Amino acid sequence: MESSEFLAAKQRLMGEASPSSGADLGGMLMDFDCYLWHSPVIREVEVHRTGATNSLIAATCVSVSGRSEAEIAVGLEQVWLQDLSYRYFEAHMITLVEGRVQLDVITQIAPQDFYVTATILAETSRSYGAR
C-alpha cells in the first residue's frame, strides 16, 4: 500500500474507533512476540507497548544472517497477514531503508470495535552487527 493510502486509512480508522487496551492489547503483544520469533527471517525480537495510539505496539527485530531487505519484508508481511492482523480490516505499509525494514500496520477486529496499530522495525544482521 502506498504511504498516502495507508496514512489516510489509518487516520480514518483512528477517528472512527477506539484503540485496543487491557487484555485485548496484552494478547496482541503476546501474539506479536510469539509469531515474530517463529518467523524464518527473524532471530531476535523485542516487543513492547508504547502508550501512543498512533503505534500501540513497537517491535524491534534482527534478521537471520544473509537475508536481504526484500526477503525480510516478505517474511514480515507474511506473519502480519497470516497470523497477526484481524480478518475484518487491515492495512499496512512497508518501508525499506538500507539495513532496515519497517512495517507499519493497523487492524480492526470488527465494525465499530477496537483497532491495533503497530510498528515492526527489523534490522538486517549486517546493520545490527555494524553497531
mmCIF file of C-alpha atoms in Angstrom:
data_model
loop_
_atom_site.group_PDB
_atom_site.id
_atom_site.type_symbol
_atom_site.label_atom_id
_atom_site.label_comp_id
_atom_site.label_asym_id
_atom_site.label_seq_id
_atom_site.Cartn_x
_atom_site.Cartn_y
_atom_site.Cartn_z
ATOM 1 C CA MET A 1 0.000 0.000 0.000
ATOM 2 C CA GLU A 2 1.246 3.473 -0.836
ATOM 3 C CA SER A 3 2.156 5.778 2.037
ATOM 4 C CA SER A 4 -0.676 8.242 1.376
ATOM 5 C CA GLU A 5 -3.278 5.433 1.157
ATOM 6 C CA PHE A 6 -2.041 3.822 4.361
ATOM 7 C CA LEU A 7 -1.966 7.099 6.282
ATOM 8 C CA ALA A 8 -5.482 8.005 5.094
ATOM 9 C CA ALA A 9 -6.850 4.583 6.113
ATOM 10 C CA LYS A 10 -5.110 4.803 9.462
ATOM 11 C CA GLN A 11 -6.357 8.318 10.158
ATOM 12 C CA ARG A 12 -9.924 7.366 9.188
ATOM 13 C CA LEU A 13 -9.970 4.255 11.371
ATOM 14 C CA MET A 14 -8.401 6.001 14.348
ATOM 15 C CA GLY A 15 -11.077 8.695 14.075
ATOM 16 C CA GLU A 16 -13.939 6.181 13.982
ATOM 17 C CA ALA A 17 -12.896 3.558 16.534
ATOM 18 C CA SER A 18 -11.144 3.162 19.871
ATOM 19 C CA PRO A 19 -7.663 1.765 20.436
ATOM 20 C CA SER A 20 -7.240 -1.693 21.863
ATOM 21 C CA SER A 21 -6.450 -1.844 25.573
ATOM 22 C CA GLY A 22 -6.309 -4.143 28.550
ATOM 23 C CA ALA A 23 -6.334 -7.889 27.977
ATOM 24 C CA ASP A 24 -7.035 -7.500 24.248
ATOM 25 C CA LEU A 25 -3.897 -5.436 23.722
ATOM 26 C CA GLY A 26 -1.960 -7.718 26.063
ATOM 27 C CA GLY A 27 -2.973 -10.699 23.968
ATOM 28 C CA MET A 28 -1.849 -8.968 20.800
ATOM 29 C CA LEU A 29 1.527 -8.190 22.401
ATOM 30 C CA MET A 30 1.960 -11.883 23.173
ATOM 31 C CA ASP A 31 0.951 -12.783 19.611
ATOM 32 C CA PHE A 32 3.478 -10.344 18.145
ATOM 33 C CA ASP A 33 6.206 -11.817 20.327
ATOM 34 C CA CYS A 34 5.292 -15.422 19.507
ATOM 35 C CA TYR A 35 4.752 -15.130 15.771
ATOM 36 C CA LEU A 36 7.734 -12.870 15.096
ATOM 37 C CA TRP A 37 10.017 -15.309 16.950
ATOM 38 C CA HIS A 38 8.686 -18.100 14.732
ATOM 39 C CA SER A 39 9.367 -16.221 11.504
ATOM 40 C CA PRO A 40 12.128 -17.878 9.470
ATOM 41 C CA VAL A 41 13.650 -14.460 8.675
ATOM 42 C CA ILE A 42 13.932 -13.240 12.295
ATOM 43 C CA ARG A 43 16.394 -14.297 15.007
ATOM 44 C CA GLU A 44 15.805 -11.697 17.761
ATOM 45 C CA VAL A 45 12.604 -9.964 18.873
ATOM 46 C CA GLU A 46 11.664 -7.341 21.441
ATOM 47 C CA VAL A 47 8.024 -6.242 21.744
ATOM 48 C CA HIS A 48 6.516 -3.564 23.991
ATOM 49 C CA ARG A 49 3.545 -1.238 24.468
ATOM 50 C CA THR A 50 4.229 2.358 23.559
ATOM 51 C CA GLY A 51 1.342 4.191 25.198
ATOM 52 C CA ALA A 52 0.749 6.081 21.932
ATOM 53 C CA THR A 53 -2.415 5.355 19.925
ATOM 54 C CA ASN A 54 -0.539 6.026 16.669
ATOM 55 C CA SER A 55 1.540 2.902 17.326
ATOM 56 C CA LEU A 56 0.242 0.914 20.294
ATOM 57 C CA ILE A 57 2.857 -1.797 19.799
ATOM 58 C CA ALA A 58 6.502 -1.454 18.829
ATOM 59 C CA ALA A 59 8.527 -4.483 17.836
ATOM 60 C CA THR A 60 12.239 -4.425 17.128
ATOM 61 C CA CYS A 61 13.769 -7.412 15.380
ATOM 62 C CA VAL A 62 17.082 -8.600 13.991
ATOM 63 C CA SER A 63 17.031 -10.719 10.881
ATOM 64 C CA VAL A 64 18.636 -14.051 10.250
ATOM 65 C CA SER A 65 22.072 -13.636 8.734
ATOM 66 C CA GLY A 66 22.252 -13.288 4.978
ATOM 67 C CA ARG A 67 18.665 -12.124 4.406
ATOM 68 C CA SER A 68 18.081 -9.165 2.110
ATOM 69 C CA GLU A 69 15.760 -6.293 2.942
ATOM 70 C CA ALA A 70 13.298 -7.646 0.354
ATOM 71 C CA GLU A 71 13.295 -11.138 1.933
ATOM 72 C CA ILE A 72 12.765 -9.659 5.391
ATOM 73 C CA ALA A 73 9.893 -7.517 4.088
ATOM 74 C CA VAL A 74 8.181 -10.551 2.555
ATOM 75 C CA GLY A 75 8.656 -12.537 5.779
ATOM 76 C CA LEU A 76 7.259 -9.773 7.997
ATOM 77 C CA GLU A 77 4.325 -9.169 5.675
ATOM 78 C CA GLN A 78 3.537 -12.889 5.692
ATOM 79 C CA VAL A 79 3.482 -13.010 9.515
ATOM 80 C CA TRP A 80 1.313 -9.899 9.609
ATOM 81 C CA LEU A 81 -1.241 -11.116 7.071
ATOM 82 C CA GLN A 82 -1.412 -14.774 8.136
ATOM 83 C CA ASP A 83 -1.000 -14.613 11.896
ATOM 84 C CA LEU A 84 -1.397 -11.149 13.391
ATOM 85 C CA SER A 85 -3.913 -8.986 11.553
ATOM 86 C CA TYR A 86 -7.620 -9.235 12.317
ATOM 87 C CA ARG A 87 -9.760 -10.550 9.472
ATOM 88 C CA TYR A 88 -12.253 -7.671 9.455
ATOM 89 C CA PHE A 89 -9.827 -4.953 8.334
ATOM 90 C CA GLU A 90 -6.108 -4.454 7.940
ATOM 91 C CA ALA A 91 -3.794 -2.013 6.206
ATOM 92 C CA HIS A 92 -0.024 -1.990 6.149
ATOM 93 C CA MET A 93 2.916 -0.183 4.634
ATOM 94 C CA ILE A 94 6.465 -1.430 4.156
ATOM 95 C CA THR A 95 9.405 0.943 4.078
ATOM 96 C CA LEU A 96 12.814 -0.338 3.007
ATOM 97 C CA VAL A 97 15.804 1.648 4.154
ATOM 98 C CA GLU A 98 19.297 0.284 3.740
ATOM 99 C CA GLY A 99 19.839 -2.141 6.564
ATOM 100 C CA ARG A 100 16.261 -1.857 7.880
ATOM 101 C CA VAL A 101 12.729 -2.882 7.053
ATOM 102 C CA GLN A 102 9.833 -1.060 8.683
ATOM 103 C CA LEU A 103 6.307 -2.457 8.634
ATOM 104 C CA ASP A 104 3.614 -0.053 9.847
ATOM 105 C CA VAL A 105 0.218 -1.656 10.429
ATOM 106 C CA ILE A 106 -3.329 -1.088 11.563
ATOM 107 C CA THR A 107 -6.078 -3.649 12.017
ATOM 108 C CA GLN A 108 -9.631 -3.648 13.357
ATOM 109 C CA ILE A 109 -11.343 -6.634 14.916
ATOM 110 C CA ALA A 110 -14.947 -5.831 13.850
ATOM 111 C CA PRO A 111 -17.106 -2.910 12.696
ATOM 112 C CA GLN A 112 -17.347 -0.214 15.366
ATOM 113 C CA ASP A 113 -14.866 -2.156 17.516
ATOM 114 C CA PHE A 114 -11.279 -1.568 18.624
ATOM 115 C CA TYR A 115 -8.160 -1.267 16.486
ATOM 116 C CA VAL A 116 -4.485 -2.088 16.928
ATOM 117 C CA THR A 117 -1.648 -0.030 15.470
ATOM 118 C CA ALA A 118 1.949 -1.195 15.430
ATOM 119 C CA THR A 119 5.386 -0.626 14.001
ATOM 120 C CA ILE A 120 7.757 -3.508 13.372
ATOM 121 C CA LEU A 121 11.342 -2.493 12.707
ATOM 122 C CA ALA A 122 13.673 -5.250 11.534
ATOM 123 C CA GLU A 123 17.367 -4.649 11.140
ATOM 124 C CA THR A 124 19.432 -6.834 8.886
ATOM 125 C CA SER A 125 22.130 -8.763 10.658
ATOM 126 C CA ARG A 126 24.626 -6.645 8.686
ATOM 127 C CA SER A 127 23.329 -3.341 10.067
ATOM 128 C CA TYR A 128 22.931 -4.807 13.579
ATOM 129 C CA GLY A 129 26.491 -6.157 13.597
ATOM 130 C CA ALA A 130 27.888 -2.844 12.374
ATOM 131 C CA ARG A 131 26.881 -1.087 15.584
#
